[in-house]
C-alpha cells in the first residue's frame, strides 16, 4: 500500500506538507506509522497547480522519496494552493517505473490512489475494453490505479462535471462499474480504494473497501482552518475570511487535534469555496 497527502487552500510552500512536518510525507516514505510495512520506497510523485496554468505541474521518480535531493529542493521553493504528494509501495507485483508512479494527470485533472483493486490481473482486460478510445490511448503504465483513472475520466466527461457533487457521482459511478466487473468475472479478492481526484478547483477523496471495515487503509481530513508549519510543527489556526484550507492525508502530519478520521466507505467533498463535507458512498 502507499501513502499520500492532498492540500487545497491558500498558497503555501510544498515543503510545509512534504518535508517539514513531524510526520511529513517524506517521513512516511521510510517510517509509516499506520502500515504493518513502514517502507514506501517504490518511487514517488509530486503535483501542483501554478498561477495562470490550467494544467498542473508533475514531478515523478522511481527513487525513494527520502533520498531524492531534487524533491527536497523543489519542495523548498515551490508554492501552490493545490498540491498532491504520493509515495508508492508497489502492490500485486506491479513493476516499479516512472509511468506507474502517482499522481496521474489528464489535462487539468489529477488522481492518486492508496490500495489496490482486487483481482486486477483478471479485471485488467475487461477494464481496458470498457474504456473510450481517448482514455485507452492515455494509458501508459500497468497499475490498477491508472486503469481506474481512465474509467473515471470517461465518467467525468459523460457527466460534464462542473460541480463537486457531480465529481463525486463520477467517482461512485466508476467504482460501481469496477465492482460490477468484479462480480461478472467471479473476483472475490477485496478492493481497497483510498483516492483523491481534483481539477485544481474542487476535489473528492474517498476511503473505501469491500473488506471488513477494520482492514480499511487509514485516511484523515482536516478542514475549516488555516494550515501552517513552523520549525517542523504543523498545526491549524483560526482562519480569517477565505484563508481556510482542506487537507486529506493517509496519516496525520502532526498531533494537532484538527485531524478527523474519515469513516470507512465515506468520501470527502471539497468545493471551490473550500467548504468540505463528509458523506457516505452510495455504491
Tab-separated table of C-alpha atoms in Angstrom:
chain	number	residue	atom	x	y	z
A	1	UNK	CA	0.000	0.000	0.000
A	2	UNK	CA	1.033	3.640	-0.415
A	3	UNK	CA	0.780	6.930	1.457
A	4	UNK	CA	-0.432	10.284	0.143
A	5	UNK	CA	-1.230	13.872	1.099
A	6	UNK	CA	-3.552	16.361	-0.619
A	7	UNK	CA	-3.850	20.076	0.158
A	8	UNK	CA	-6.166	22.818	-1.085
A	9	UNK	CA	-6.256	26.303	0.374
A	10	UNK	CA	-4.217	29.462	0.489
A	11	UNK	CA	-0.858	29.276	-1.238
A	12	UNK	CA	1.790	27.532	0.879
A	13	UNK	CA	5.259	26.130	0.309
A	14	UNK	CA	5.174	22.498	-0.701
A	15	UNK	CA	7.809	21.734	1.939
A	16	UNK	CA	5.174	22.501	4.586
A	17	UNK	CA	3.495	19.260	3.549
A	18	UNK	CA	6.195	17.077	2.059
A	19	UNK	CA	9.396	17.535	4.048
A	20	UNK	CA	8.998	19.692	7.170
A	21	UNK	CA	6.206	18.267	9.390
A	22	UNK	CA	6.985	15.745	12.098
A	23	UNK	CA	5.170	13.049	10.120
A	24	UNK	CA	5.728	14.533	6.653
A	25	UNK	CA	5.186	12.520	3.509
A	26	UNK	CA	8.979	12.062	3.300
A	27	UNK	CA	8.901	10.580	6.806
A	28	UNK	CA	6.035	8.279	5.824
A	29	UNK	CA	8.121	7.003	2.903
A	30	UNK	CA	10.572	5.287	5.291
A	31	UNK	CA	8.702	5.088	8.625
A	32	UNK	CA	4.965	4.942	8.046
A	33	UNK	CA	3.127	4.910	11.359
A	34	UNK	CA	-0.075	3.190	10.218
A	35	UNK	CA	1.103	0.368	7.976
A	36	UNK	CA	2.467	-3.009	9.014
A	37	UNK	CA	5.266	-2.454	6.489
A	38	UNK	CA	6.699	1.034	7.176
A	39	UNK	CA	8.552	1.428	3.858
A	40	UNK	CA	7.054	3.142	0.811
A	41	UNK	CA	10.142	3.281	-1.358
A	42	UNK	CA	8.967	2.278	-4.845
A	43	UNK	CA	9.021	5.795	-6.231
A	44	UNK	CA	7.071	8.986	-5.580
A	45	UNK	CA	5.173	11.749	-7.303
A	46	UNK	CA	4.501	15.399	-6.629
A	47	UNK	CA	1.939	17.542	-8.476
A	48	UNK	CA	0.905	21.159	-8.023
A	49	UNK	CA	-1.117	23.869	-9.721
A	50	UNK	CA	0.652	27.109	-10.645
A	51	UNK	CA	-0.962	30.531	-11.237
A	52	UNK	CA	-2.123	31.171	-14.824
A	53	UNK	CA	-1.710	27.499	-15.759
A	54	UNK	CA	-4.723	25.197	-16.034
A	55	UNK	CA	-2.679	22.003	-16.358
A	56	UNK	CA	-0.753	21.129	-13.180
A	57	UNK	CA	2.987	20.503	-12.955
A	58	UNK	CA	4.116	16.943	-12.282
A	59	UNK	CA	7.397	15.518	-10.951
A	60	UNK	CA	7.905	11.759	-10.569
A	61	UNK	CA	10.806	9.454	-9.885
A	62	UNK	CA	11.392	5.761	-9.176
A	63	UNK	CA	13.898	6.642	-6.461
A	64	UNK	CA	12.759	6.547	-2.836
A	65	UNK	CA	11.397	9.904	-1.739
A	66	UNK	CA	13.675	10.023	1.297
A	67	UNK	CA	16.848	10.075	-0.844
A	68	UNK	CA	15.791	12.387	-3.677
A	69	UNK	CA	17.534	15.762	-3.322
A	70	UNK	CA	15.603	17.252	-6.244
A	71	UNK	CA	12.329	16.610	-4.424
A	72	UNK	CA	13.572	18.378	-1.305
A	73	UNK	CA	14.850	21.330	-3.316
A	74	UNK	CA	11.637	21.716	-5.320
A	75	UNK	CA	9.530	21.483	-2.171
A	76	UNK	CA	11.646	24.204	-0.559
A	77	UNK	CA	10.953	26.847	-3.235
A	78	UNK	CA	7.651	25.890	-4.896
A	79	UNK	CA	4.396	27.321	-3.530
A	80	UNK	CA	0.882	26.375	-4.569
A	81	UNK	CA	-2.734	26.464	-3.426
A	82	UNK	CA	-3.374	22.871	-4.533
A	83	UNK	CA	-0.840	20.074	-4.024
A	84	UNK	CA	-0.761	16.284	-4.322
A	85	UNK	CA	2.062	14.144	-2.959
A	86	UNK	CA	2.342	10.349	-3.113
A	87	UNK	CA	4.907	7.755	-2.015
A	88	UNK	CA	4.488	4.317	-3.527
A	89	UNK	CA	4.677	0.770	-2.229
A	90	UNK	CA	4.057	-1.387	-5.295
A	91	UNK	CA	1.245	-3.951	-4.938
A	92	UNK	CA	0.253	-7.029	-6.968
A	93	UNK	CA	3.906	-7.332	-8.085
A	94	UNK	CA	3.433	-4.432	-10.499
A	95	UNK	CA	6.663	-3.046	-11.905
A	96	UNK	CA	8.474	-0.084	-10.460
A	97	UNK	CA	8.581	2.506	-13.232
A	98	UNK	CA	8.025	6.232	-13.570
A	99	UNK	CA	4.812	5.681	-15.544
A	100	UNK	CA	3.433	3.671	-12.617
A	101	UNK	CA	4.116	6.396	-10.040
A	102	UNK	CA	1.243	8.558	-8.822
A	103	UNK	CA	-0.281	11.102	-9.230
A	104	UNK	CA	-1.674	10.607	-12.733
A	105	UNK	CA	-2.559	13.621	-14.873
A	106	UNK	CA	-5.110	14.088	-17.654
A	107	UNK	CA	-5.378	17.714	-18.729
A	108	UNK	CA	-6.410	19.703	-15.670
A	109	UNK	CA	-7.253	16.612	-13.597
A	110	UNK	CA	-5.046	14.785	-11.094
A	111	UNK	CA	-5.683	11.411	-9.458
A	112	UNK	CA	-3.869	9.320	-6.862
A	113	UNK	CA	-4.704	6.065	-5.086
A	114	UNK	CA	-3.693	4.126	-1.997
A	115	UNK	CA	-4.783	0.481	-2.068
A	116	UNK	CA	-5.490	-1.969	-4.842
A	117	UNK	CA	-8.369	-3.284	-6.919
A	118	UNK	CA	-8.913	-6.923	-6.036
A	119	UNK	CA	-8.294	-9.378	-8.868
A	120	UNK	CA	-6.814	-6.754	-11.184
A	121	UNK	CA	-4.976	-9.457	-13.128
A	122	UNK	CA	-8.431	-10.765	-14.094
A	123	UNK	CA	-10.071	-7.353	-14.454
A	124	UNK	CA	-7.403	-5.533	-16.454
A	125	UNK	CA	-8.617	-6.694	-19.856
A	126	UNK	CA	-12.335	-6.001	-19.231
A	127	UNK	CA	-11.431	-2.623	-17.736
A	128	UNK	CA	-9.474	-1.762	-20.867
A	129	UNK	CA	-12.382	-2.904	-23.019
A	130	UNK	CA	-14.716	-0.595	-21.076
A	131	UNK	CA	-12.565	2.480	-21.788
A	132	UNK	CA	-13.290	5.009	-24.504
A	133	UNK	CA	-10.683	5.253	-27.263
A	134	UNK	CA	-9.486	8.534	-25.763
A	135	UNK	CA	-8.985	7.039	-22.308
A	136	UNK	CA	-7.427	3.854	-23.724
A	137	UNK	CA	-4.776	5.819	-25.633
A	138	UNK	CA	-3.837	7.735	-22.475
A	139	UNK	CA	-2.851	4.600	-20.507
A	140	UNK	CA	0.950	4.374	-20.330
A	141	UNK	CA	1.529	2.217	-17.261
A	142	UNK	CA	0.337	-1.080	-15.811
A	143	UNK	CA	-1.266	-0.125	-12.498
A	144	UNK	CA	-4.843	-0.761	-11.453
A	145	UNK	CA	-4.866	2.898	-10.353
A	146	UNK	CA	-4.253	4.314	-13.829
A	147	UNK	CA	-6.866	1.993	-15.366
A	148	UNK	CA	-9.388	3.150	-12.745
A	149	UNK	CA	-8.467	6.753	-13.520
A	150	UNK	CA	-9.165	6.110	-17.203
A	151	UNK	CA	-12.663	4.909	-16.381
A	152	UNK	CA	-13.100	7.852	-14.007
A	153	UNK	CA	-12.154	10.352	-16.727
A	154	UNK	CA	-14.765	8.763	-19.007
A	155	UNK	CA	-17.354	9.241	-16.249
A	156	UNK	CA	-16.273	12.863	-15.752
A	157	UNK	CA	-16.727	13.567	-19.454
A	158	UNK	CA	-20.058	11.719	-19.579
A	159	UNK	CA	-21.447	13.764	-16.686
A	160	UNK	CA	-19.884	17.061	-17.877
A	161	UNK	CA	-18.608	17.760	-14.367
A	162	UNK	CA	-18.579	21.369	-13.157
A	163	UNK	CA	-19.637	20.947	-9.513
A	164	UNK	CA	-18.168	18.906	-6.678
A	165	UNK	CA	-21.375	16.857	-6.249
A	166	UNK	CA	-21.153	15.747	-9.878
A	167	UNK	CA	-17.466	14.919	-9.441
A	168	UNK	CA	-18.451	12.710	-6.503
A	169	UNK	CA	-21.092	10.993	-8.649
A	170	UNK	CA	-18.466	10.352	-11.337
A	171	UNK	CA	-16.242	8.659	-8.741
A	172	UNK	CA	-19.097	6.497	-7.442
A	173	UNK	CA	-20.220	5.618	-10.988
A	174	UNK	CA	-16.693	4.440	-11.783
A	175	UNK	CA	-16.452	2.369	-8.622
A	176	UNK	CA	-19.810	0.743	-9.418
A	177	UNK	CA	-18.507	-0.196	-12.870
A	178	UNK	CA	-15.436	-1.845	-11.380
A	179	UNK	CA	-17.446	-3.711	-8.741
A	180	UNK	CA	-19.877	-4.907	-11.438
A	181	UNK	CA	-16.931	-6.198	-13.488
A	182	UNK	CA	-15.607	-7.959	-10.369
A	183	UNK	CA	-18.951	-9.692	-9.873
A	184	UNK	CA	-19.231	-10.607	-13.567
A	185	UNK	CA	-15.788	-12.235	-13.531
A	186	UNK	CA	-16.101	-14.000	-10.191
A	187	UNK	CA	-13.467	-11.925	-8.397
A	188	UNK	CA	-13.542	-12.489	-4.649
A	189	UNK	CA	-10.420	-10.571	-3.602
A	190	UNK	CA	-11.280	-7.391	-1.681
A	191	UNK	CA	-10.824	-3.946	-3.150
A	192	UNK	CA	-9.221	-1.067	-1.263
A	193	UNK	CA	-9.715	2.409	-2.703
A	194	UNK	CA	-8.412	5.422	-0.826
A	195	UNK	CA	-8.192	8.015	-3.586
A	196	UNK	CA	-8.301	11.706	-4.477
A	197	UNK	CA	-9.496	13.298	-7.723
A	198	UNK	CA	-9.172	17.055	-8.341
A	199	UNK	CA	-9.294	19.616	-11.126
A	200	UNK	CA	-7.495	22.231	-9.045
A	201	UNK	CA	-10.739	23.980	-8.081
A	202	UNK	CA	-12.657	21.190	-6.357
A	203	UNK	CA	-11.829	17.696	-5.140
A	204	UNK	CA	-13.284	14.415	-3.924
A	205	UNK	CA	-11.468	11.937	-1.695
A	206	UNK	CA	-12.706	8.539	-0.533
A	207	UNK	CA	-11.947	5.791	1.949
A	208	UNK	CA	-13.487	2.596	0.600
A	209	UNK	CA	-13.108	-1.162	0.879
A	210	UNK	CA	-15.134	-4.289	0.188
A	211	UNK	CA	-13.217	-5.968	3.017
A	212	UNK	CA	-14.235	-5.787	6.688
A	213	UNK	CA	-14.041	-2.163	7.910
A	214	UNK	CA	-11.158	-2.763	10.306
A	215	UNK	CA	-8.934	-3.706	7.329
A	216	UNK	CA	-9.510	-0.383	5.534
A	217	UNK	CA	-6.451	1.782	4.942
A	218	UNK	CA	-6.159	4.858	7.150
A	219	UNK	CA	-7.326	8.263	5.914
A	220	UNK	CA	-7.693	11.610	7.688
A	221	UNK	CA	-9.166	15.011	6.868
A	222	UNK	CA	-8.691	18.453	8.382
A	223	UNK	CA	-10.712	21.443	7.209
A	224	UNK	CA	-12.090	24.853	8.102
A	225	UNK	CA	-8.904	26.379	9.486
A	226	UNK	CA	-5.653	27.654	8.020
A	227	UNK	CA	-2.724	25.227	7.930
A	228	UNK	CA	0.768	26.293	8.970
A	229	UNK	CA	4.108	24.592	9.560
A	230	UNK	CA	6.820	26.415	11.542
A	231	UNK	CA	10.105	24.758	12.514
A	232	UNK	CA	8.675	21.313	11.882
A	233	UNK	CA	5.499	21.854	13.878
A	234	UNK	CA	2.409	21.701	11.669
A	235	UNK	CA	-0.826	22.998	13.118
A	236	UNK	CA	-4.183	24.546	12.279
A	237	UNK	CA	-5.153	28.069	13.274
A	238	UNK	CA	-8.398	30.003	13.022
A	239	UNK	CA	-8.803	31.375	9.517
A	240	UNK	CA	-9.584	34.950	8.553
A	241	UNK	CA	-12.156	35.269	5.783
A	242	UNK	CA	-11.289	32.893	2.951
A	243	UNK	CA	-7.944	31.752	4.368
A	244	UNK	CA	-9.142	28.268	5.317
A	245	UNK	CA	-7.726	25.016	3.977
A	246	UNK	CA	-8.512	21.346	3.473
A	247	UNK	CA	-6.018	18.521	3.925
A	248	UNK	CA	-6.624	14.847	3.199
A	249	UNK	CA	-3.808	12.523	4.187
A	250	UNK	CA	-3.153	8.815	4.695
A	251	UNK	CA	-1.651	9.758	8.042
A	252	UNK	CA	-1.855	12.845	10.226
A	253	UNK	CA	1.089	15.159	9.615
A	254	UNK	CA	1.134	16.097	13.297
A	255	UNK	CA	-0.630	15.506	16.622
A	256	UNK	CA	-2.794	18.597	16.145
A	257	UNK	CA	-6.418	17.951	17.161
A	258	UNK	CA	-7.702	19.329	13.841
A	259	UNK	CA	-7.497	15.903	12.170
A	260	UNK	CA	-10.527	13.611	11.869
A	261	UNK	CA	-10.502	10.004	10.693
A	262	UNK	CA	-12.637	9.589	7.570
A	263	UNK	CA	-15.250	6.865	8.235
A	264	UNK	CA	-14.927	3.714	6.149
A	265	UNK	CA	-16.889	3.824	2.878
A	266	UNK	CA	-17.282	7.588	3.074
A	267	UNK	CA	-15.977	10.384	0.898
A	268	UNK	CA	-14.865	13.969	1.409
A	269	UNK	CA	-16.249	16.590	-0.974
A	270	UNK	CA	-14.214	19.803	-1.251
A	271	UNK	CA	-15.968	22.662	-3.037
A	272	UNK	CA	-14.353	25.628	-4.760
A	273	UNK	CA	-15.033	27.811	-1.701
A	274	UNK	CA	-13.020	25.325	0.429
A	275	UNK	CA	-16.088	24.070	2.255
A	276	UNK	CA	-15.795	20.356	2.949
A	277	UNK	CA	-18.373	17.744	3.799
A	278	UNK	CA	-18.107	14.047	4.600
A	279	UNK	CA	-20.826	11.765	3.294
A	280	UNK	CA	-21.417	8.033	2.778
A	281	UNK	CA	-20.619	6.436	-0.564
A	282	UNK	CA	-23.688	5.123	-2.360
A	283	UNK	CA	-22.260	2.120	-4.185
